[in-house]
PDB file of N, CA and C in Angstrom:
ATOM      1  N   MET B   1      -8.338  38.114 -19.963  1.00 49.00           N
ATOM      2  CA  MET B   1      -8.039  37.645 -18.642  1.00 49.00           C
ATOM      3  C   MET B   1      -9.184  38.035 -17.706  1.00 49.00           C
ATOM      4  N   LYS B   2      -9.589  37.115 -16.879  1.00 51.00           N
ATOM      5  CA  LYS B   2     -10.689  37.350 -15.951  1.00 51.00           C
ATOM      6  C   LYS B   2     -10.197  38.173 -14.756  1.00 51.00           C
ATOM      7  N   LYS B   3     -10.947  39.179 -14.392  1.00 64.00           N
ATOM      8  CA  LYS B   3     -10.593  40.021 -13.263  1.00 64.00           C
ATOM      9  C   LYS B   3     -10.897  39.288 -11.961  1.00 64.00           C
ATOM     10  N   SER B   4      -9.934  39.307 -11.054  1.00 70.00           N
ATOM     11  CA  SER B   4     -10.077  38.601  -9.791  1.00 70.00           C
ATOM     12  C   SER B   4     -10.999  39.364  -8.845  1.00 70.00           C
ATOM     13  N   PHE B   5     -11.711  38.621  -8.042  1.00 72.00           N
ATOM     14  CA  PHE B   5     -12.648  39.199  -7.083  1.00 72.00           C
ATOM     15  C   PHE B   5     -11.918  39.820  -5.895  1.00 72.00           C
ATOM     16  N   LEU B   6     -10.830  39.188  -5.472  1.00 73.00           N
ATOM     17  CA  LEU B   6     -10.142  39.598  -4.261  1.00 73.00           C
ATOM     18  C   LEU B   6      -8.818  40.301  -4.530  1.00 73.00           C
ATOM     19  N   PHE B   7      -8.111  39.869  -5.558  1.00 85.00           N
ATOM     20  CA  PHE B   7      -6.789  40.417  -5.838  1.00 85.00           C
ATOM     21  C   PHE B   7      -6.885  41.582  -6.810  1.00 85.00           C
ATOM     22  N   ILE B   8      -6.064  42.605  -6.571  1.00 87.00           N
ATOM     23  CA  ILE B   8      -6.073  43.812  -7.388  1.00 87.00           C
ATOM     24  C   ILE B   8      -4.683  44.047  -7.959  1.00 87.00           C
ATOM     25  N   THR B   9      -4.589  44.866  -8.999  1.00 89.00           N
ATOM     26  CA  THR B   9      -3.306  45.193  -9.607  1.00 89.00           C
ATOM     27  C   THR B   9      -2.621  46.291  -8.796  1.00 89.00           C
ATOM     28  N   CYS B  10      -1.348  46.522  -9.107  1.00 89.00           N
ATOM     29  CA  CYS B  10      -0.605  47.590  -8.430  1.00 89.00           C
ATOM     30  C   CYS B  10      -1.255  48.952  -8.690  1.00 89.00           C
ATOM     31  N   ASP B  11      -1.687  49.184  -9.906  1.00 91.00           N
ATOM     32  CA  ASP B  11      -2.311  50.470 -10.236  1.00 91.00           C
ATOM     33  C   ASP B  11      -3.602  50.679  -9.443  1.00 91.00           C
ATOM     34  N   GLU B  12      -4.400  49.635  -9.343  1.00 91.00           N
ATOM     35  CA  GLU B  12      -5.632  49.737  -8.545  1.00 91.00           C
ATOM     36  C   GLU B  12      -5.295  49.969  -7.077  1.00 91.00           C
ATOM     37  N   ALA B  13      -4.250  49.302  -6.600  1.00 92.00           N
ATOM     38  CA  ALA B  13      -3.839  49.457  -5.203  1.00 92.00           C
ATOM     39  C   ALA B  13      -3.381  50.881  -4.919  1.00 92.00           C
ATOM     40  N   LYS B  14      -2.642  51.469  -5.849  1.00 93.00           N
ATOM     41  CA  LYS B  14      -2.194  52.855  -5.674  1.00 93.00           C
ATOM     42  C   LYS B  14      -3.381  53.806  -5.615  1.00 93.00           C
ATOM     43  N   HIS B  15      -4.356  53.564  -6.481  1.00 93.00           N
ATOM     44  CA  HIS B  15      -5.559  54.409  -6.493  1.00 93.00           C
ATOM     45  C   HIS B  15      -6.323  54.279  -5.167  1.00 93.00           C
ATOM     46  N   ILE B  16      -6.474  53.060  -4.686  1.00 93.00           N
ATOM     47  CA  ILE B  16      -7.176  52.838  -3.417  1.00 93.00           C
ATOM     48  C   ILE B  16      -6.385  53.443  -2.265  1.00 93.00           C
ATOM     49  N   CYS B  17      -5.060  53.340  -2.321  1.00 93.00           N
ATOM     50  CA  CYS B  17      -4.211  53.923  -1.279  1.00 93.00           C
ATOM     51  C   CYS B  17      -4.427  55.431  -1.196  1.00 93.00           C
ATOM     52  N   ASP B  18      -4.488  56.083  -2.354  1.00 92.00           N
ATOM     53  CA  ASP B  18      -4.747  57.523  -2.387  1.00 92.00           C
ATOM     54  C   ASP B  18      -6.136  57.850  -1.841  1.00 92.00           C
ATOM     55  N   LYS B  19      -7.122  57.031  -2.203  1.00 93.00           N
ATOM     56  CA  LYS B  19      -8.479  57.248  -1.701  1.00 93.00           C
ATOM     57  C   LYS B  19      -8.526  57.054  -0.182  1.00 93.00           C
ATOM     58  N   ALA B  20      -7.833  56.051   0.309  1.00 90.00           N
ATOM     59  CA  ALA B  20      -7.824  55.776   1.750  1.00 90.00           C
ATOM     60  C   ALA B  20      -7.172  56.922   2.522  1.00 90.00           C
ATOM     61  N   GLN B  21      -6.184  57.531   1.930  1.00 87.00           N
ATOM     62  CA  GLN B  21      -5.493  58.654   2.559  1.00 87.00           C
ATOM     63  C   GLN B  21      -6.451  59.808   2.836  1.00 87.00           C
ATOM     64  N   TYR B  22      -7.415  59.999   1.955  1.00 86.00           N
ATOM     65  CA  TYR B  22      -8.370  61.090   2.108  1.00 86.00           C
ATOM     66  C   TYR B  22      -9.710  60.629   2.670  1.00 86.00           C
ATOM     67  N   GLY B  23      -9.773  59.384   3.139  1.00 88.00           N
ATOM     68  CA  GLY B  23     -10.984  58.878   3.761  1.00 88.00           C
ATOM     69  C   GLY B  23     -12.098  58.571   2.785  1.00 88.00           C
ATOM     70  N   GLU B  24     -11.773  58.305   1.535  1.00 92.00           N
ATOM     71  CA  GLU B  24     -12.795  58.054   0.520  1.00 92.00           C
ATOM     72  C   GLU B  24     -12.915  56.579   0.151  1.00 92.00           C
ATOM     73  N   ALA B  25     -12.060  55.717   0.687  1.00 92.00           N
ATOM     74  CA  ALA B  25     -12.081  54.292   0.341  1.00 92.00           C
ATOM     75  C   ALA B  25     -13.092  53.554   1.220  1.00 92.00           C
ATOM     76  N   THR B  26     -13.745  52.564   0.617  1.00 93.00           N
ATOM     77  CA  THR B  26     -14.694  51.740   1.371  1.00 93.00           C
ATOM     78  C   THR B  26     -13.928  50.698   2.169  1.00 93.00           C
ATOM     79  N   ALA B  27     -14.624  50.051   3.092  1.00 94.00           N
ATOM     80  CA  ALA B  27     -13.997  49.011   3.913  1.00 94.00           C
ATOM     81  C   ALA B  27     -13.521  47.852   3.036  1.00 94.00           C
ATOM     82  N   TRP B  28     -14.294  47.498   2.010  1.00 93.00           N
ATOM     83  CA  TRP B  28     -13.908  46.407   1.111  1.00 93.00           C
ATOM     84  C   TRP B  28     -12.638  46.770   0.335  1.00 93.00           C
ATOM     85  N   GLU B  29     -12.549  48.014  -0.132  1.00 92.00           N
ATOM     86  CA  GLU B  29     -11.345  48.457  -0.845  1.00 92.00           C
ATOM     87  C   GLU B  29     -10.132  48.427   0.072  1.00 92.00           C
ATOM     88  N   LYS B  30     -10.309  48.860   1.310  1.00 93.00           N
ATOM     89  CA  LYS B  30      -9.213  48.832   2.280  1.00 93.00           C
ATOM     90  C   LYS B  30      -8.752  47.405   2.559  1.00 93.00           C
ATOM     91  N   ALA B  31      -9.695  46.476   2.624  1.00 93.00           N
ATOM     92  CA  ALA B  31      -9.349  45.072   2.871  1.00 93.00           C
ATOM     93  C   ALA B  31      -8.532  44.522   1.695  1.00 93.00           C
ATOM     94  N   LYS B  32      -8.948  44.815   0.468  1.00 92.00           N
ATOM     95  CA  LYS B  32      -8.207  44.362  -0.702  1.00 92.00           C
ATOM     96  C   LYS B  32      -6.825  45.010  -0.750  1.00 92.00           C
ATOM     97  N   LEU B  33      -6.737  46.274  -0.340  1.00 93.00           N
ATOM     98  CA  LEU B  33      -5.449  46.970  -0.298  1.00 93.00           C
ATOM     99  C   LEU B  33      -4.522  46.318   0.719  1.00 93.00           C
ATOM    100  N   MET B  34      -5.039  45.992   1.893  1.00 93.00           N
ATOM    101  CA  MET B  34      -4.221  45.353   2.917  1.00 93.00           C
ATOM    102  C   MET B  34      -3.685  44.004   2.436  1.00 93.00           C
ATOM    103  N   LEU B  35      -4.505  43.270   1.732  1.00 92.00           N
ATOM    104  CA  LEU B  35      -4.064  41.995   1.176  1.00 92.00           C
ATOM    105  C   LEU B  35      -2.935  42.227   0.172  1.00 92.00           C
ATOM    106  N   ARG B  36      -3.094  43.213  -0.670  1.00 92.00           N
ATOM    107  CA  ARG B  36      -2.074  43.529  -1.670  1.00 92.00           C
ATOM    108  C   ARG B  36      -0.777  43.991  -0.995  1.00 92.00           C
ATOM    109  N   ILE B  37      -0.891  44.825   0.042  1.00 93.00           N
ATOM    110  CA  ILE B  37       0.288  45.312   0.765  1.00 93.00           C
ATOM    111  C   ILE B  37       1.028  44.150   1.419  1.00 93.00           C
ATOM    112  N   PHE B  38       0.302  43.147   1.847  1.00 93.00           N
ATOM    113  CA  PHE B  38       0.897  41.988   2.507  1.00 93.00           C
ATOM    114  C   PHE B  38       1.883  41.257   1.605  1.00 93.00           C
ATOM    115  N   TYR B  39       1.571  41.121   0.308  1.00 92.00           N
ATOM    116  CA  TYR B  39       2.444  40.324  -0.550  1.00 92.00           C
ATOM    117  C   TYR B  39       3.186  41.114  -1.638  1.00 92.00           C
ATOM    118  N   CYS B  40       2.921  42.403  -1.798  1.00 92.00           N
ATOM    119  CA  CYS B  40       3.542  43.176  -2.879  1.00 92.00           C
ATOM    120  C   CYS B  40       4.474  44.255  -2.311  1.00 92.00           C
ATOM    121  N   HIS B  41       5.761  44.105  -2.602  1.00 94.00           N
ATOM    122  CA  HIS B  41       6.757  45.051  -2.107  1.00 94.00           C
ATOM    123  C   HIS B  41       6.550  46.449  -2.699  1.00 94.00           C
ATOM    124  N   VAL B  42       6.197  46.532  -3.966  1.00 93.00           N
ATOM    125  CA  VAL B  42       6.010  47.825  -4.638  1.00 93.00           C
ATOM    126  C   VAL B  42       4.860  48.608  -3.995  1.00 93.00           C
ATOM    127  N   THR B  43       3.750  47.927  -3.771  1.00 92.00           N
ATOM    128  CA  THR B  43       2.593  48.582  -3.152  1.00 92.00           C
ATOM    129  C   THR B  43       2.899  48.979  -1.710  1.00 92.00           C
ATOM    130  N   ARG B  44       3.604  48.124  -1.001  1.00 94.00           N
ATOM    131  CA  ARG B  44       3.972  48.419   0.388  1.00 94.00           C
ATOM    132  C   ARG B  44       4.835  49.680   0.459  1.00 94.00           C
ATOM    133  N   THR B  45       5.816  49.776  -0.439  1.00 95.00           N
ATOM    134  CA  THR B  45       6.693  50.948  -0.480  1.00 95.00           C
ATOM    135  C   THR B  45       5.901  52.203  -0.836  1.00 95.00           C
ATOM    136  N   TYR B  46       5.014  52.106  -1.822  1.00 94.00           N
ATOM    137  CA  TYR B  46       4.177  53.246  -2.217  1.00 94.00           C
ATOM    138  C   TYR B  46       3.328  53.717  -1.041  1.00 94.00           C
ATOM    139  N   SER B  47       2.749  52.779  -0.325  1.00 94.00           N
ATOM    140  CA  SER B  47       1.892  53.117   0.802  1.00 94.00           C
ATOM    141  C   SER B  47       2.684  53.817   1.909  1.00 94.00           C
ATOM    142  N   LYS B  48       3.882  53.320   2.191  1.00 95.00           N
ATOM    143  CA  LYS B  48       4.722  53.947   3.227  1.00 95.00           C
ATOM    144  C   LYS B  48       5.101  55.364   2.837  1.00 95.00           C
ATOM    145  N   LYS B  49       5.510  55.551   1.578  1.00 95.00           N
ATOM    146  CA  LYS B  49       5.894  56.882   1.116  1.00 95.00           C
ATOM    147  C   LYS B  49       4.693  57.828   1.113  1.00 95.00           C
ATOM    148  N   ASN B  50       3.539  57.322   0.738  1.00 92.00           N
ATOM    149  CA  ASN B  50       2.325  58.126   0.711  1.00 92.00           C
ATOM    150  C   ASN B  50       1.959  58.587   2.128  1.00 92.00           C
ATOM    151  N   THR B  51       2.070  57.682   3.083  1.00 91.00           N
ATOM    152  CA  THR B  51       1.781  58.018   4.479  1.00 91.00           C
ATOM    153  C   THR B  51       2.774  59.046   5.001  1.00 91.00           C
ATOM    154  N   LYS B  52       4.055  58.846   4.692  1.00 94.00           N
ATOM    155  CA  LYS B  52       5.087  59.781   5.154  1.00 94.00           C
ATOM    156  C   LYS B  52       4.869  61.169   4.556  1.00 94.00           C
ATOM    157  N   LEU B  53       4.516  61.233   3.283  1.00 90.00           N
ATOM    158  CA  LEU B  53       4.238  62.514   2.636  1.00 90.00           C
ATOM    159  C   LEU B  53       3.057  63.216   3.296  1.00 90.00           C
ATOM    160  N   SER B  54       2.008  62.482   3.570  1.00 87.00           N
ATOM    161  CA  SER B  54       0.818  63.064   4.215  1.00 87.00           C
ATOM    162  C   SER B  54       1.154  63.606   5.591  1.00 87.00           C
ATOM    163  N   GLU B  55       1.936  62.854   6.351  1.00 90.00           N
ATOM    164  CA  GLU B  55       2.324  63.306   7.694  1.00 90.00           C
ATOM    165  C   GLU B  55       3.192  64.554   7.626  1.00 90.00           C
ATOM    166  N   THR B  56       4.107  64.599   6.664  1.00 90.00           N
ATOM    167  CA  THR B  56       4.987  65.755   6.507  1.00 90.00           C
ATOM    168  C   THR B  56       4.191  67.002   6.149  1.00 90.00           C
ATOM    169  N   ILE B  57       3.264  66.866   5.240  1.00 85.00           N
ATOM    170  CA  ILE B  57       2.444  68.008   4.847  1.00 85.00           C
ATOM    171  C   ILE B  57       1.572  68.474   6.006  1.00 85.00           C
ATOM    172  N   ALA B  58       1.014  67.525   6.751  1.00 84.00           N
ATOM    173  CA  ALA B  58       0.154  67.884   7.878  1.00 84.00           C
ATOM    174  C   ALA B  58       0.938  68.588   8.988  1.00 84.00           C
ATOM    175  N   SER B  59       2.185  68.182   9.189  1.00 90.00           N
ATOM    176  CA  SER B  59       2.969  68.772  10.277  1.00 90.00           C
ATOM    177  C   SER B  59       3.693  70.048   9.860  1.00 90.00           C
ATOM    178  N   SER B  60       3.724  70.362   8.570  1.00 88.00           N
ATOM    179  CA  SER B  60       4.396  71.584   8.118  1.00 88.00           C
ATOM    180  C   SER B  60       3.577  72.798   8.518  1.00 88.00           C
ATOM    181  N   LYS B  61       4.262  73.900   8.645  1.00 82.00           N
ATOM    182  CA  LYS B  61       3.585  75.129   9.044  1.00 82.00           C
ATOM    183  C   LYS B  61       3.610  76.122   7.888  1.00 82.00           C
ATOM    184  N   VAL B  62       3.160  75.653   6.746  1.00 80.00           N
ATOM    185  CA  VAL B  62       3.126  76.479   5.550  1.00 80.00           C
ATOM    186  C   VAL B  62       1.949  77.452   5.649  1.00 80.00           C
ATOM    187  N   GLN B  63       2.236  78.701   5.361  1.00 82.00           N
ATOM    188  CA  GLN B  63       1.179  79.710   5.360  1.00 82.00           C
ATOM    189  C   GLN B  63       1.018  80.228   3.941  1.00 82.00           C
ATOM    190  N   CYS B  64      -0.177  80.199   3.456  1.00 84.00           N
ATOM    191  CA  CYS B  64      -0.457  80.635   2.086  1.00 84.00           C
ATOM    192  C   CYS B  64      -0.957  82.070   2.095  1.00 84.00           C
ATOM    193  N   LEU B  65      -0.799  82.711   0.943  1.00 85.00           N
ATOM    194  CA  LEU B  65      -1.317  84.065   0.805  1.00 85.00           C
ATOM    195  C   LEU B  65      -2.836  84.035   0.711  1.00 85.00           C
ATOM    196  N   LYS B  66      -3.447  85.054   1.241  1.00 90.00           N
ATOM    197  CA  LYS B  66      -4.888  85.199   1.080  1.00 90.00           C
ATOM    198  C   LYS B  66      -5.146  85.686  -0.339  1.00 90.00           C
ATOM    199  N   THR B  67      -6.339  85.504  -0.808  1.00 91.00           N
ATOM    200  CA  THR B  67      -6.693  85.865  -2.179  1.00 91.00           C
ATOM    201  C   THR B  67      -6.437  87.346  -2.439  1.00 91.00           C
ATOM    202  N   GLU B  68      -6.765  88.160  -1.478  1.00 93.00           N
ATOM    203  CA  GLU B  68      -6.583  89.606  -1.631  1.00 93.00           C
ATOM    204  C   GLU B  68      -5.101  89.957  -1.790  1.00 93.00           C
ATOM    205  N   GLU B  69      -4.244  89.357  -0.968  1.00 92.00           N
ATOM    206  CA  GLU B  69      -2.800  89.616  -1.051  1.00 92.00           C
ATOM    207  C   GLU B  69      -2.235  89.125  -2.384  1.00 92.00           C
ATOM    208  N   ARG B  70      -2.706  87.958  -2.820  1.00 92.00           N
ATOM    209  CA  ARG B  70      -2.241  87.383  -4.081  1.00 92.00           C
ATOM    210  C   ARG B  70      -2.612  88.282  -5.255  1.00 92.00           C
ATOM    211  N   ASN B  71      -3.825  88.806  -5.232  1.00 93.00           N
ATOM    212  CA  ASN B  71      -4.264  89.698  -6.308  1.00 93.00           C
ATOM    213  C   ASN B  71      -3.436  90.980  -6.349  1.00 93.00           C
ATOM    214  N   LYS B  72      -3.093  91.536  -5.175  1.00 94.00           N
ATOM    215  CA  LYS B  72      -2.258  92.732  -5.130  1.00 94.00           C
ATOM    216  C   LYS B  72      -0.885  92.467  -5.733  1.00 94.00           C
ATOM    217  N   LEU B  73      -0.291  91.328  -5.384  1.00 94.00           N
ATOM    218  CA  LEU B  73       1.016  90.977  -5.935  1.00 94.00           C
ATOM    219  C   LEU B  73       0.949  90.771  -7.446  1.00 94.00           C
ATOM    220  N   GLN B  74      -0.101  90.157  -7.899  1.00 94.00           N
ATOM    221  CA  GLN B  74      -0.256  89.907  -9.329  1.00 94.00           C
ATOM    222  C   GLN B  74      -0.407  91.222 -10.092  1.00 94.00           C
ATOM    223  N   MET B  75      -1.164  92.149  -9.547  1.00 94.00           N
ATOM    224  CA  MET B  75      -1.341  93.450 -10.195  1.00 94.00           C
ATOM    225  C   MET B  75      -0.019  94.216 -10.226  1.00 94.00           C
ATOM    226  N   ALA B  76       0.748  94.165  -9.139  1.00 94.00           N
ATOM    227  CA  ALA B  76       2.042  94.846  -9.104  1.00 94.00           C
ATOM    228  C   ALA B  76       2.991  94.233 -10.133  1.00 94.00           C
ATOM    229  N   LEU B  77       2.972  92.924 -10.268  1.00 94.00           N
ATOM    230  CA  LEU B  77       3.815  92.249 -11.252  1.00 94.00           C
ATOM    231  C   LEU B  77       3.423  92.648 -12.671  1.00 94.00           C
ATOM    232  N   GLU B  78       2.146  92.655 -12.953  1.00 93.00           N
ATOM    233  CA  GLU B  78       1.678  93.045 -14.282  1.00 93.00           C
ATOM    234  C   GLU B  78       2.044  94.506 -14.591  1.00 93.00           C
ATOM    235  N   LYS B  79       1.963  95.360 -13.584  1.00 93.00           N
ATOM    236  CA  LYS B  79       2.318  96.768 -13.758  1.00 93.00           C
ATOM    237  C   LYS B  79       3.798  96.897 -14.115  1.00 93.00           C
ATOM    238  N   GLU B  80       4.656  96.173 -13.412  1.00 92.00           N
ATOM    239  CA  GLU B  80       6.091  96.209 -13.690  1.00 92.00           C
ATOM    240  C   GLU B  80       6.413  95.624 -15.060  1.00 92.00           C
ATOM    241  N   LEU B  81       5.705  94.576 -15.441  1.00 91.00           N
ATOM    242  CA  LEU B  81       5.927  93.985 -16.756  1.00 91.00           C
ATOM    243  C   LEU B  81       5.522  94.940 -17.874  1.00 91.00           C
ATOM    244  N   SER B  82       4.425  95.647 -17.676  1.00 90.00           N
ATOM    245  CA  SER B  82       3.982  96.606 -18.704  1.00 90.00           C
ATOM    246  C   SER B  82       4.985  97.769 -18.832  1.00 90.00           C
ATOM    247  N   LYS B  83       5.601  98.166 -17.716  1.00 87.00           N
ATOM    248  CA  LYS B  83       6.625  99.220 -17.748  1.00 87.00           C
ATOM    249  C   LYS B  83       7.842  98.754 -18.568  1.00 87.00           C
ATOM    250  N   GLN B  84       8.228  97.501 -18.366  1.00 87.00           N
ATOM    251  CA  GLN B  84       9.396  96.976 -19.083  1.00 87.00           C
ATOM    252  C   GLN B  84       9.103  96.813 -20.580  1.00 87.00           C
ATOM    253  N   LYS B  85       7.876  96.484 -20.937  1.00 83.00           N
ATOM    254  CA  LYS B  85       7.515  96.351 -22.349  1.00 83.00           C
ATOM    255  C   LYS B  85       7.556  97.699 -23.062  1.00 83.00           C
ATOM    256  N   GLN B  86       7.237  98.773 -22.347  1.00 82.00           N
ATOM    257  CA  GLN B  86       7.201 100.100 -22.934  1.00 82.00           C
ATOM    258  C   GLN B  86       8.613 100.616 -23.194  1.00 82.00           C
ATOM    259  N   GLN B  87       9.585 100.150 -22.474  1.00 72.00           N
ATOM    260  CA  GLN B  87      10.965 100.649 -22.624  1.00 72.00           C
ATOM    261  C   GLN B  87      11.637 100.018 -23.757  1.00 72.00           C
TER     262      GLN B  87
END
């Protein structure tokens, strides 16, 4: 089957959607994605969910452990595990 110049598959659209989310998609890829979103319900739904997920993550106030804190916790866990193995 000959690959179309303008039309893309759902899998290609999902990949471009992910790239566009992180600002890595070219203008041509975005144009092909918009065309696909216009006529494909599956791609449209994927794009909406992807956007909603990105917004939720951006607006969350998740605080991660610093590397130093994580290492201390890991060492304490390993110490406790070694104590339990000895018993």
